[in-house]
Amino acid sequence: MRISVIGTGYVGVVHAACLANLGHEVLGVDIDEARIAALSQARAPIYEPGLDALLARTVREKRLRFSTSLAEAAQFARTHFVCVGTPQQPTGPAADMRYVDAVVDDIAPHLQPGSLIVGKSTVPVGTTARLAERLKTTTSHSEIAWNPEFLREGFAVHDTMHPERLVVGVTSPWAEARLREIYRPMVDAGVPFFSMAPSTAELVKAAANSFLATKISFINAMAEICEATGADVVTLADAVGEDARIGHQFLQPGLGFGGSCFPKDIRAFAARAEEIGVGEAVAFLHQVDEINIRQRRRTVDIARGLVGGSFAGRNVAVLGAAFKPGSDDVRDSPALDVAATIRDEGADVRVHDPEAVDNARPLFPELQYTLDVSKACEDADVLLHLTAWPEYRRISPAGLAATVRSPNILDARHGLDLAAWRSAGWTVRALGRATADDLRSAAPACTAEA
Ligand code: NAD
Ligand code: UGA
């Protein structure tokens, strides 16, 4: 089938390459000319395992090409996936729908009869119905459906090729049939295919992200209680998660969630619920957000304590800039938020990250960056572990002790063997582990933090 994918960011470029991999003929469209020029030479705009090879193959085999023209997309295909951003509005908590709206408005006059627009972006409930009304004023021969995306960054290609479920919100049998046809290899392989009303599909996405964010804030709330009582949150999470009804996933305590999705999605969901008069039902999301942000402040406070009560004139080494390991994405990165706050309080802050330095530098030019862990740690008064890249587990604490000025470490991601760091002479602190002697490292979560 011929398909266009509009918006070639984290979701769109992976979706386009995976659809081409399924055997479709795909045109990727973006307004970013430099991005389209690079993609046309099979150069990926993001770091995502497996993406470079997939792009190279599908572009070489001419099943995937790129353009900046929506009119060309409308002539080329009758199915158009919309994967543009829905960030938080600059002045409030709600989703900024201007990019999605612009795509629908701009492509509508060019659509061939029988076209299907399929939204993949995360949107407020009611968006499909609102856009369908808008579409009606331009064309009576086309429809709109919603097919939310559940991929995780760092696993985007895997999650797109092997989704746990496909969710489609449709208003007609032909729209459902077309989506089943597009995803046929996956459905035939046993991936559950849920067809429902568009409003339910939109809410499935909001509910899934809200639940996961709530789980993380729950365990971080427990971390605060542990710290105040001398208990150990890593041991607690291990024991609580062993209950199969609760599970270990997304129960990894620490600095909390960031990224381009959880923070803005829970705020947008709460804002939309308030707009339609059911705000009380999800008022708890405000607390989920507050608990999450509080972990960043707690991290700064503990680090300040480790350097004697003030950051002025101190050197701080930061391990990690990405919002999570396995990604070069620094959007709403908790690590960079903490690093920038400490810099504002007067410290010199040197940040290491294996993939995200180039993305971080333009956003936080006041921080220093390096690709060498020892350089980041030279003469440091404290070392902060803020993103759990697996390679940080392999650092030799004894080797690094000679590089720093004072051997202080704060593990805000519970990824290090703190007993080994302590034996090598370091003063160690970790969120949610006030005085515990049992400083085992947490097992890496089998999803995001792996
Ligand atoms: P992104 O910012 O990485 O990419 C968006 C792309 O859309 C950019 O390349 C931008 O240039 C392009 N764009 C903007 N306006 C356009 C227009 N009028 N025509 C063509 N292209 C246009 O965003 P993303 O992270 O891929 O997220 C996209 C959507 O998917 C969001 O709603 C997000 O919440 C949702 N989502 C993201 C993820 C994720 O892991 N990143 C996962 C699931 C869902
Ligand atoms: C998340 C969801 O997992 C995806 O299903 C969803 O499609 C996506 O949001 C989205 O809608 O954009 P992603 O943001 O890529 O995916 O990353 P996650 O692996 O979910 O991690 C999110 C944040 O939570 C990271 O900052 C991570 O460090 C943090 N986290 C995760 C924890 O603090 N503890 C955990 O136990 C798990």
Short mmCIF file of C-alpha atoms and ligand atoms in Angstrom, two decimals:
data_model
loop_
_atom_site.label_atom_id
_atom_site.label_comp_id
_atom_site.label_asym_id
_atom_site.label_seq_id
_atom_site.Cartn_x
_atom_site.Cartn_y
_atom_site.Cartn_z
CA MET A 1 0.00 0.00 0.00
CA ARG A 2 1.14 3.58 -0.61
CA ILE A 3 1.30 5.52 2.66
CA SER A 4 2.54 8.93 3.73
CA VAL A 5 3.93 9.66 7.20
CA ILE A 6 3.77 13.35 8.14
CA GLY A 7 6.29 14.50 10.75
CA THR A 8 9.60 12.62 10.78
CA GLY A 9 10.64 13.00 14.43
CA TYR A 10 11.10 10.16 16.93
CA VAL A 11 7.73 8.59 16.12
CA GLY A 12 7.38 9.47 12.43
CA VAL A 13 10.77 8.42 11.10
CA VAL A 14 10.59 5.08 12.89
CA HIS A 15 6.99 4.50 11.80
CA ALA A 16 7.86 5.35 8.18
CA ALA A 17 10.87 3.00 8.12
CA CYS A 18 8.91 0.18 9.79
CA LEU A 19 5.95 0.53 7.39
CA ALA A 20 8.43 0.31 4.51
CA ASN A 21 9.94 -2.73 6.18
CA LEU A 22 6.47 -4.33 6.23
CA GLY A 23 6.43 -3.98 2.43
CA HIS A 24 4.56 -0.70 1.93
CA GLU A 25 5.66 2.17 -0.30
CA VAL A 26 6.19 5.11 2.04
CA LEU A 27 6.69 8.85 1.66
CA GLY A 28 7.94 10.68 4.77
CA VAL A 29 7.05 14.38 4.94
CA ASP A 30 8.41 17.14 7.16
CA ILE A 31 8.60 20.94 7.10
CA ASP A 32 12.21 20.75 8.29
CA GLU A 33 14.15 20.92 5.02
CA ALA A 34 17.52 19.99 6.53
CA ARG A 35 15.96 16.92 8.14
CA ILE A 36 14.39 15.83 4.84
CA ALA A 37 17.68 16.37 2.97
CA ALA A 38 19.52 14.17 5.51
CA LEU A 39 16.79 11.52 5.51
CA SER A 40 16.87 11.37 1.71
CA GLN A 41 20.46 10.19 2.12
CA ALA A 42 19.29 7.72 4.77
CA ARG A 43 20.82 9.75 7.59
CA ALA A 44 18.68 9.43 10.73
CA PRO A 45 17.92 12.62 12.71
CA ILE A 46 17.95 10.73 16.03
CA TYR A 47 19.86 8.02 17.87
CA GLU A 48 17.69 4.90 17.96
CA PRO A 49 19.08 1.35 17.95
CA GLY A 50 18.46 -0.41 14.61
CA LEU A 51 17.16 2.70 12.84
CA ASP A 52 20.24 3.48 10.73
CA ALA A 53 20.29 0.01 9.17
CA LEU A 54 16.53 0.00 8.56
CA LEU A 55 16.64 3.42 6.92
CA ALA A 56 19.63 2.49 4.77
CA ARG A 57 17.91 -0.65 3.49
CA THR A 58 14.42 0.76 2.86
CA VAL A 59 15.77 3.91 1.17
CA ARG A 60 18.17 1.85 -0.98
CA GLU A 61 15.34 -0.48 -2.01
CA LYS A 62 13.25 2.61 -2.90
CA ARG A 63 10.42 1.68 -0.58
CA LEU A 64 10.98 4.84 1.46
CA ARG A 65 11.61 8.37 0.26
CA PHE A 66 11.13 11.83 1.68
CA SER A 67 9.62 15.19 0.73
CA THR A 68 8.61 18.55 2.20
CA SER A 69 5.39 18.71 0.17
CA LEU A 70 2.00 17.78 1.63
CA ALA A 71 0.44 18.21 -1.83
CA GLU A 72 2.84 15.55 -3.13
CA ALA A 73 1.87 13.29 -0.21
CA ALA A 74 -1.83 13.72 -1.01
CA GLN A 75 -1.24 12.75 -4.64
CA PHE A 76 1.05 9.85 -3.75
CA ALA A 77 -1.10 8.07 -1.14
CA ARG A 78 -4.60 7.72 0.25
CA THR A 79 -3.48 6.95 3.80
CA HIS A 80 -1.66 9.61 5.81
CA PHE A 81 -0.25 9.04 9.29
CA VAL A 82 0.12 12.26 11.31
CA CYS A 83 3.12 12.10 13.68
CA VAL A 84 3.83 15.77 14.43
CA GLY A 85 4.51 17.07 17.94
CA THR A 86 1.88 17.98 20.55
CA PRO A 87 4.05 19.80 23.11
CA GLN A 88 2.79 21.61 26.18
CA GLN A 89 1.42 25.05 25.34
CA PRO A 90 3.93 27.82 26.08
CA THR A 91 1.52 29.51 28.50
CA GLY A 92 -0.33 26.66 30.19
CA PRO A 93 -0.60 22.93 30.85
CA ALA A 94 -2.76 21.96 27.85
CA ALA A 95 -1.48 20.37 24.63
CA ASP A 96 -0.46 22.71 21.84
CA MET A 97 -2.46 21.42 18.90
CA ARG A 98 -1.25 23.90 16.30
CA TYR A 99 1.00 21.40 14.45
CA VAL A 100 -1.65 18.68 14.15
CA ASP A 101 -4.30 21.20 13.12
CA ALA A 102 -1.97 22.74 10.52
CA VAL A 103 -1.29 19.36 8.90
CA VAL A 104 -4.99 18.51 8.62
CA ASP A 105 -5.87 21.97 7.29
CA ASP A 106 -2.99 22.01 4.80
CA ILE A 107 -3.45 18.53 3.36
CA ALA A 108 -7.28 18.57 3.21
CA PRO A 109 -7.68 20.55 -0.05
CA HIS A 110 -5.32 18.14 -1.86
CA LEU A 111 -6.78 14.81 -0.65
CA GLN A 112 -7.92 12.21 -3.16
CA PRO A 113 -11.43 10.78 -2.60
CA GLY A 114 -11.29 7.81 -0.22
CA SER A 115 -8.38 9.17 1.78
CA LEU A 116 -7.84 8.29 5.42
CA ILE A 117 -5.95 10.55 7.81
CA VAL A 118 -4.64 8.52 10.77
CA GLY A 119 -3.43 10.43 13.81
CA LYS A 120 -0.58 8.90 15.81
CA SER A 121 0.31 11.97 17.87
CA THR A 122 -0.85 12.00 21.51
CA VAL A 123 -3.88 14.29 21.65
CA PRO A 124 -6.65 15.45 24.01
CA VAL A 125 -9.81 13.34 24.00
CA GLY A 126 -12.23 14.72 21.42
CA THR A 127 -9.54 15.68 18.88
CA THR A 128 -10.60 13.17 16.20
CA ALA A 129 -14.21 14.37 16.36
CA ARG A 130 -13.10 18.02 16.24
CA LEU A 131 -10.84 17.43 13.25
CA ALA A 132 -13.50 15.38 11.45
CA GLU A 133 -15.81 18.42 11.61
CA ARG A 134 -13.02 20.60 10.22
CA LEU A 135 -12.28 18.09 7.45
CA LYS A 136 -15.96 18.04 6.43
CA THR A 137 -15.81 21.69 5.42
CA THR A 138 -13.12 20.86 2.81
CA THR A 139 -13.92 17.34 1.63
CA SER A 140 -16.78 14.87 2.05
CA HIS A 141 -14.83 11.91 0.65
CA SER A 142 -12.25 11.41 3.36
CA GLU A 143 -12.16 10.27 6.97
CA ILE A 144 -10.04 10.61 10.06
CA ALA A 145 -9.06 7.91 12.56
CA TRP A 146 -6.74 7.76 15.58
CA ASN A 147 -4.08 5.10 16.12
CA PRO A 148 -2.07 6.09 19.21
CA GLU A 149 1.59 5.16 19.49
CA PHE A 150 3.06 3.35 22.52
CA LEU A 151 6.74 3.06 21.56
CA ARG A 152 9.51 3.78 24.07
CA GLU A 153 12.53 5.78 22.97
CA GLY A 154 15.61 3.60 22.87
CA PHE A 155 13.41 0.67 21.79
CA ALA A 156 11.47 2.51 19.09
CA VAL A 157 12.22 0.15 16.18
CA HIS A 158 11.60 -2.95 18.27
CA ASP A 159 8.37 -1.56 19.76
CA THR A 160 7.07 -0.48 16.35
CA MET A 161 7.83 -3.82 14.69
CA HIS A 162 6.62 -5.85 17.70
CA PRO A 163 3.93 -3.81 19.45
CA GLU A 164 2.15 -5.28 22.48
CA ARG A 165 -1.13 -4.14 20.98
CA LEU A 166 -2.55 -2.06 18.14
CA VAL A 167 -5.27 0.41 19.08
CA VAL A 168 -7.40 2.05 16.39
CA GLY A 169 -10.17 4.57 16.90
CA VAL A 170 -12.40 4.53 13.82
CA THR A 171 -15.85 5.67 12.74
CA SER A 172 -16.40 3.34 9.77
CA PRO A 173 -15.78 -0.29 8.78
CA TRP A 174 -13.67 0.73 5.77
CA ALA A 175 -11.29 2.74 7.94
CA GLU A 176 -10.88 -0.25 10.24
CA ALA A 177 -10.38 -2.58 7.26
CA ARG A 178 -7.68 -0.31 5.83
CA LEU A 179 -5.77 -0.18 9.11
CA ARG A 180 -6.04 -3.97 9.51
CA GLU A 181 -4.62 -4.32 6.00
CA ILE A 182 -1.70 -1.99 6.76
CA TYR A 183 -0.83 -3.89 9.92
CA ARG A 184 -1.72 -7.35 8.52
CA PRO A 185 1.71 -8.97 9.08
CA MET A 186 1.54 -7.98 12.75
CA VAL A 187 -2.09 -9.00 13.22
CA ASP A 188 -1.36 -12.33 11.50
CA ALA A 189 1.56 -12.79 13.89
CA GLY A 190 -0.88 -12.50 16.83
CA VAL A 191 -0.58 -8.85 17.89
CA PRO A 192 -3.93 -7.94 19.55
CA PHE A 193 -5.86 -5.45 17.38
CA PHE A 194 -8.32 -3.31 19.36
CA SER A 195 -10.86 -1.37 17.30
CA MET A 196 -12.95 1.20 19.16
CA ALA A 197 -14.44 4.68 19.01
CA PRO A 198 -11.85 7.45 18.49
CA SER A 199 -12.52 8.99 21.92
CA THR A 200 -11.73 5.65 23.59
CA ALA A 201 -8.54 5.26 21.55
CA GLU A 202 -7.42 8.78 22.53
CA LEU A 203 -8.11 7.95 26.18
CA VAL A 204 -6.27 4.60 26.04
CA LYS A 205 -3.09 6.56 25.32
CA ALA A 206 -3.73 9.17 28.03
CA ALA A 207 -4.57 6.44 30.55
CA ALA A 208 -1.52 4.30 29.74
CA ASN A 209 0.98 7.15 30.15
CA SER A 210 -0.79 8.43 33.27
CA PHE A 211 -0.68 5.00 34.88
CA LEU A 212 3.02 4.54 34.19
CA ALA A 213 3.86 8.04 35.46
CA THR A 214 1.78 7.38 38.59
CA LYS A 215 3.65 4.16 39.27
CA ILE A 216 6.99 5.99 39.11
CA SER A 217 5.81 8.80 41.40
CA PHE A 218 4.35 6.25 43.81
CA ILE A 219 7.71 4.57 44.32
CA ASN A 220 9.42 7.96 44.59
CA ALA A 221 6.94 8.98 47.29
CA MET A 222 7.94 5.76 49.09
CA ALA A 223 11.58 6.81 48.67
CA GLU A 224 10.88 10.01 50.60
CA ILE A 225 9.28 8.00 53.43
CA CYS A 226 12.22 5.57 53.40
CA GLU A 227 14.72 8.39 53.66
CA ALA A 228 12.91 9.88 56.66
CA THR A 229 12.71 6.54 58.46
CA GLY A 230 16.10 5.02 57.68
CA ALA A 231 14.51 2.42 55.42
CA ASP A 232 15.77 1.43 51.99
CA VAL A 233 13.64 2.09 48.90
CA VAL A 234 15.56 -0.25 46.60
CA THR A 235 14.91 -3.20 48.89
CA LEU A 236 11.30 -2.06 49.31
CA ALA A 237 10.77 -1.81 45.52
CA ASP A 238 12.27 -5.28 45.02
CA ALA A 239 9.94 -6.81 47.60
CA VAL A 240 6.79 -4.90 46.60
CA GLY A 241 7.34 -5.57 42.89
CA GLU A 242 7.62 -9.29 43.46
CA ASP A 243 3.83 -9.32 43.87
CA ALA A 244 2.77 -10.24 40.33
CA ARG A 245 -0.23 -7.90 40.59
CA ILE A 246 2.17 -4.99 41.08
CA GLY A 247 5.22 -6.09 39.08
CA HIS A 248 8.75 -4.67 38.94
CA GLN A 249 8.38 -2.57 35.80
CA PHE A 250 8.20 1.20 36.25
CA LEU A 251 8.88 0.75 39.93
CA GLN A 252 12.46 2.00 39.61
CA PRO A 253 12.87 4.82 42.16
CA GLY A 254 15.16 7.79 41.59
CA LEU A 255 15.25 11.17 39.94
CA GLY A 256 11.89 10.59 38.29
CA PHE A 257 10.49 10.83 34.81
CA GLY A 258 11.29 13.34 32.11
CA GLY A 259 11.24 13.29 28.36
CA SER A 260 8.92 14.70 25.77
CA CYS A 261 5.91 12.68 26.89
CA PHE A 262 5.06 11.78 30.51
CA PRO A 263 5.39 15.32 31.94
CA LYS A 264 3.43 17.05 29.20
CA ASP A 265 0.93 14.20 28.75
CA ILE A 266 -0.21 14.08 32.39
CA ARG A 267 -0.56 17.88 32.43
CA ALA A 268 -2.51 17.89 29.16
CA PHE A 269 -4.77 15.07 30.40
CA ALA A 270 -5.56 16.90 33.65
CA ALA A 271 -6.17 20.15 31.73
CA ARG A 272 -8.53 18.45 29.27
CA ALA A 273 -10.42 16.72 32.07
CA GLU A 274 -10.90 20.08 33.80
CA GLU A 275 -12.08 21.61 30.52
CA ILE A 276 -14.83 19.01 30.18
CA GLY A 277 -15.87 19.21 33.84
CA VAL A 278 -14.32 15.99 35.21
CA GLY A 279 -11.08 17.45 36.55
CA GLU A 280 -11.60 15.91 39.99
CA ALA A 281 -11.34 12.41 38.52
CA VAL A 282 -7.68 12.93 37.63
CA ALA A 283 -6.74 15.58 40.20
CA PHE A 284 -4.20 13.06 41.54
CA LEU A 285 -2.12 13.70 38.41
CA HIS A 286 -1.16 17.09 39.85
CA GLN A 287 0.40 15.27 42.80
CA VAL A 288 2.09 12.77 40.48
CA ASP A 289 3.67 15.79 38.76
CA GLU A 290 4.63 17.47 42.05
CA ILE A 291 6.22 14.32 43.48
CA ASN A 292 8.17 13.96 40.25
CA ILE A 293 9.50 17.52 40.25
CA ARG A 294 10.32 17.25 43.97
CA GLN A 295 12.89 14.49 43.25
CA ARG A 296 14.92 17.01 41.25
CA ARG A 297 14.92 19.46 44.18
CA ARG A 298 15.81 16.68 46.62
CA THR A 299 18.74 15.69 44.43
CA VAL A 300 20.06 19.27 44.41
CA ASP A 301 19.60 19.53 48.20
CA ILE A 302 21.46 16.28 48.94
CA ALA A 303 24.27 17.24 46.54
CA ARG A 304 24.58 20.66 48.19
CA GLY A 305 24.85 18.94 51.56
CA LEU A 306 27.64 16.74 50.26
CA VAL A 307 29.74 19.77 49.26
CA GLY A 308 29.33 21.54 52.59
CA GLY A 309 26.12 23.56 52.15
CA SER A 310 26.92 25.79 49.15
CA PHE A 311 27.78 25.23 45.50
CA ALA A 312 29.68 28.52 45.16
CA GLY A 313 33.17 27.76 43.82
CA ARG A 314 32.54 24.01 43.72
CA ASN A 315 33.15 21.63 40.82
CA VAL A 316 30.31 19.23 40.09
CA ALA A 317 30.58 16.23 37.74
CA VAL A 318 27.37 14.95 36.21
CA LEU A 319 26.98 11.52 34.67
CA GLY A 320 24.18 11.63 32.11
CA ALA A 321 22.32 14.28 30.13
CA ALA A 322 19.67 12.24 28.27
CA PHE A 323 16.24 11.91 29.91
CA LYS A 324 16.89 8.18 30.10
CA PRO A 325 19.58 5.74 28.98
CA GLY A 326 19.49 4.44 25.41
CA SER A 327 18.31 7.77 24.00
CA ASP A 328 19.90 11.04 22.85
CA ASP A 329 16.69 12.92 23.72
CA VAL A 330 17.20 15.72 26.24
CA ARG A 331 13.68 17.16 26.17
CA ASP A 332 12.66 17.83 29.80
CA SER A 333 15.67 15.85 30.99
CA PRO A 334 15.73 15.61 34.81
CA ALA A 335 19.53 15.31 34.65
CA LEU A 336 19.98 18.61 32.79
CA ASP A 337 17.42 20.33 35.00
CA VAL A 338 19.45 19.36 38.08
CA ALA A 339 22.76 20.29 36.39
CA ALA A 340 21.45 23.72 35.34
CA THR A 341 20.03 24.46 38.82
CA ILE A 342 23.38 23.63 40.42
CA ARG A 343 25.18 25.83 37.87
CA ASP A 344 22.78 28.67 38.75
CA GLU A 345 23.81 28.24 42.39
CA GLY A 346 27.42 28.99 41.50
CA ALA A 347 29.10 25.65 40.70
CA ASP A 348 31.16 24.75 37.65
CA VAL A 349 29.26 21.80 36.18
CA ARG A 350 30.83 19.31 33.78
CA VAL A 351 28.41 16.88 32.11
CA HIS A 352 29.21 13.53 30.52
CA ASP A 353 26.83 11.62 28.25
CA PRO A 354 27.68 9.03 25.60
CA GLU A 355 24.98 10.15 23.12
CA ALA A 356 23.18 13.33 24.16
CA VAL A 357 25.93 15.97 24.43
CA ASP A 358 25.24 17.48 20.99
CA ASN A 359 21.54 17.88 21.81
CA ALA A 360 22.21 19.26 25.30
CA ARG A 361 24.83 21.88 24.39
CA PRO A 362 22.56 24.35 22.54
CA LEU A 363 19.88 24.11 25.25
CA PHE A 364 22.24 24.60 28.21
CA PRO A 365 25.35 26.37 26.85
CA GLU A 366 26.33 27.41 30.39
CA LEU A 367 27.21 23.79 31.25
CA GLN A 368 30.49 22.17 30.17
CA TYR A 369 30.38 18.89 28.23
CA THR A 370 32.73 16.00 27.66
CA LEU A 371 32.69 12.50 26.19
CA ASP A 372 35.29 11.36 28.74
CA VAL A 373 34.12 10.35 32.24
CA SER A 374 37.52 11.07 33.83
CA LYS A 375 37.57 14.59 32.34
CA ALA A 376 34.13 15.26 33.80
CA CYS A 377 35.43 14.16 37.21
CA GLU A 378 38.73 16.07 37.31
CA ASP A 379 38.91 17.97 40.63
CA ALA A 380 35.20 17.41 41.25
CA ASP A 381 33.80 18.01 44.73
CA VAL A 382 30.86 15.72 44.07
CA LEU A 383 29.86 13.23 41.38
CA LEU A 384 26.16 12.94 40.47
CA HIS A 385 24.79 9.85 38.71
CA LEU A 386 21.69 11.21 36.98
CA THR A 387 21.05 8.99 33.92
CA ALA A 388 21.57 5.24 34.28
CA TRP A 389 23.68 4.47 31.20
CA PRO A 390 24.92 0.86 31.61
CA GLU A 391 28.55 1.94 31.11
CA TYR A 392 28.47 3.90 34.40
CA ARG A 393 28.12 0.57 36.22
CA ARG A 394 31.55 -0.38 34.86
CA ILE A 395 33.38 2.67 36.28
CA SER A 396 36.14 1.73 38.75
CA PRO A 397 35.48 3.75 41.95
CA ALA A 398 39.07 3.27 43.10
CA GLY A 399 40.46 4.58 39.79
CA LEU A 400 38.21 7.65 39.85
CA ALA A 401 38.94 8.51 43.51
CA ALA A 402 42.37 9.81 42.46
CA THR A 403 40.83 12.11 39.83
CA VAL A 404 38.33 13.99 41.99
CA ARG A 405 39.04 16.62 44.66
CA SER A 406 36.65 15.06 47.20
CA PRO A 407 35.27 11.52 46.78
CA ASN A 408 31.53 12.25 47.19
CA ILE A 409 28.92 10.52 45.08
CA LEU A 410 25.14 10.81 44.86
CA ASP A 411 23.42 8.00 42.98
CA ALA A 412 20.07 9.43 41.92
CA ARG A 413 19.29 6.44 39.66
CA HIS A 414 20.22 3.49 41.88
CA GLY A 415 22.35 2.06 39.11
CA LEU A 416 25.72 1.80 40.89
CA ASP A 417 27.20 -0.72 43.31
CA LEU A 418 27.41 1.75 46.17
CA ALA A 419 28.96 -0.78 48.54
CA ALA A 420 31.94 -0.95 46.16
CA TRP A 421 32.12 2.86 45.97
CA ARG A 422 32.01 3.08 49.76
CA SER A 423 34.79 0.49 50.11
CA ALA A 424 36.90 2.55 47.71
CA GLY A 425 36.71 5.48 50.12
CA TRP A 426 33.78 7.42 48.68
CA THR A 427 31.09 9.10 50.77
CA VAL A 428 27.92 7.79 49.17
CA ARG A 429 24.35 9.03 49.17
CA ALA A 430 21.31 7.83 47.24
CA LEU A 431 17.71 9.02 47.09
CA GLY A 432 15.54 6.99 49.45
CA ARG A 433 18.43 5.26 51.23
CA ALA A 434 19.17 7.49 54.22
CA THR A 435 21.32 5.31 56.40
CA ALA A 436 20.87 1.84 54.98
CA ASP A 437 24.01 -0.24 55.13
CA ASP A 438 22.60 -2.60 52.57
CA LEU A 439 23.68 -0.65 49.48
CA ARG A 440 23.14 -3.29 46.83
CA SER A 441 22.64 -1.82 43.37
CA ALA A 442 19.16 -2.06 41.93
CA ALA A 443 18.61 -4.62 39.18
CA PRO A 444 18.28 -2.79 35.87
CA ALA A 445 14.57 -2.47 34.98
CA CYS A 446 13.78 -4.80 32.12
CA THR A 447 12.28 -1.96 30.09
CA ALA A 448 13.40 1.63 30.04
CA GLU A 449 16.51 1.53 32.15
CA ALA A 450 17.99 -1.64 30.64
P1 NAD B 1 9.26 15.27 17.31
O1 NAD B 1 9.25 16.67 17.81
O2 NAD B 1 10.47 14.44 17.44
O3 NAD B 1 8.87 15.28 15.76
C1 NAD B 1 7.84 16.04 15.22
C2 NAD B 1 8.19 16.34 13.75
O4 NAD B 1 7.05 16.94 13.12
C3 NAD B 1 9.37 17.30 13.57
O5 NAD B 1 10.34 16.74 12.71
C4 NAD B 1 8.71 18.55 12.95
O6 NAD B 1 9.57 19.26 12.07
C5 NAD B 1 7.54 17.92 12.20
N1 NAD B 1 6.46 18.85 11.85
C6 NAD B 1 5.93 19.86 12.59
N2 NAD B 1 4.96 20.48 11.90
C7 NAD B 1 4.86 19.84 10.71
C8 NAD B 1 4.04 20.01 9.56
N3 NAD B 1 3.10 20.97 9.51
N4 NAD B 1 4.20 19.19 8.51
C9 NAD B 1 5.15 18.22 8.54
N5 NAD B 1 5.96 18.01 9.61
C10 NAD B 1 5.82 18.82 10.67
O7 NAD B 1 7.99 14.56 18.01
P2 NAD B 1 7.87 13.03 18.49
O8 NAD B 1 8.67 12.81 19.72
O9 NAD B 1 8.09 12.15 17.31
O10 NAD B 1 6.33 13.00 18.93
C11 NAD B 1 5.30 13.11 17.99
C12 NAD B 1 3.97 12.80 18.66
O11 NAD B 1 3.95 11.43 19.07
C13 NAD B 1 3.68 13.58 19.94
O12 NAD B 1 2.30 13.80 20.03
C14 NAD B 1 4.12 12.66 21.05
O13 NAD B 1 3.45 12.91 22.27
C15 NAD B 1 3.72 11.32 20.48
N6 NAD B 1 4.52 10.17 20.97
C16 NAD B 1 5.87 10.31 21.09
C17 NAD B 1 6.63 9.21 21.52
C18 NAD B 1 8.12 9.33 21.70
O14 NAD B 1 8.69 8.41 22.26
N7 NAD B 1 8.78 10.38 21.27
C19 NAD B 1 5.99 7.99 21.79
C20 NAD B 1 4.60 7.90 21.63
C21 NAD B 1 3.87 9.01 21.21
C1 UGA B 2 7.03 6.51 27.48
C2 UGA B 2 6.19 5.22 27.52
O1 UGA B 2 6.93 4.19 28.16
C3 UGA B 2 5.80 4.80 26.11
O2 UGA B 2 4.95 3.66 26.16
C4 UGA B 2 5.08 5.95 25.43
O3 UGA B 2 4.77 5.63 24.10
C5 UGA B 2 5.95 7.18 25.44
O4 UGA B 2 6.31 7.52 26.82
C6 UGA B 2 5.25 8.38 24.87
O5 UGA B 2 4.05 8.49 24.92
O6 UGA B 2 6.00 9.20 24.35
P1 UGA B 2 9.58 7.08 26.97
O7 UGA B 2 9.23 8.47 27.39
O8 UGA B 2 10.36 6.85 25.74
O9 UGA B 2 8.24 6.21 26.81
O10 UGA B 2 10.43 6.44 28.13
P2 UGA B 2 10.16 5.51 29.39
O11 UGA B 2 11.01 4.33 29.25
O12 UGA B 2 8.74 5.30 29.66
O13 UGA B 2 10.77 6.45 30.53
C7 UGA B 2 10.16 7.70 30.82
C8 UGA B 2 10.86 8.35 31.99
O14 UGA B 2 10.55 7.64 33.20
C9 UGA B 2 12.39 8.37 31.90
O15 UGA B 2 12.86 9.63 32.35
C10 UGA B 2 12.83 7.25 32.83
O16 UGA B 2 14.10 7.45 33.36
C11 UGA B 2 11.74 7.33 33.90
N1 UGA B 2 11.51 6.05 34.62
C12 UGA B 2 11.06 4.96 33.94
C13 UGA B 2 11.72 6.00 36.00
O17 UGA B 2 12.11 7.02 36.62
N2 UGA B 2 11.47 4.83 36.66
C14 UGA B 2 11.02 3.72 36.02
O18 UGA B 2 10.80 2.69 36.69
C15 UGA B 2 10.82 3.78 34.62
#
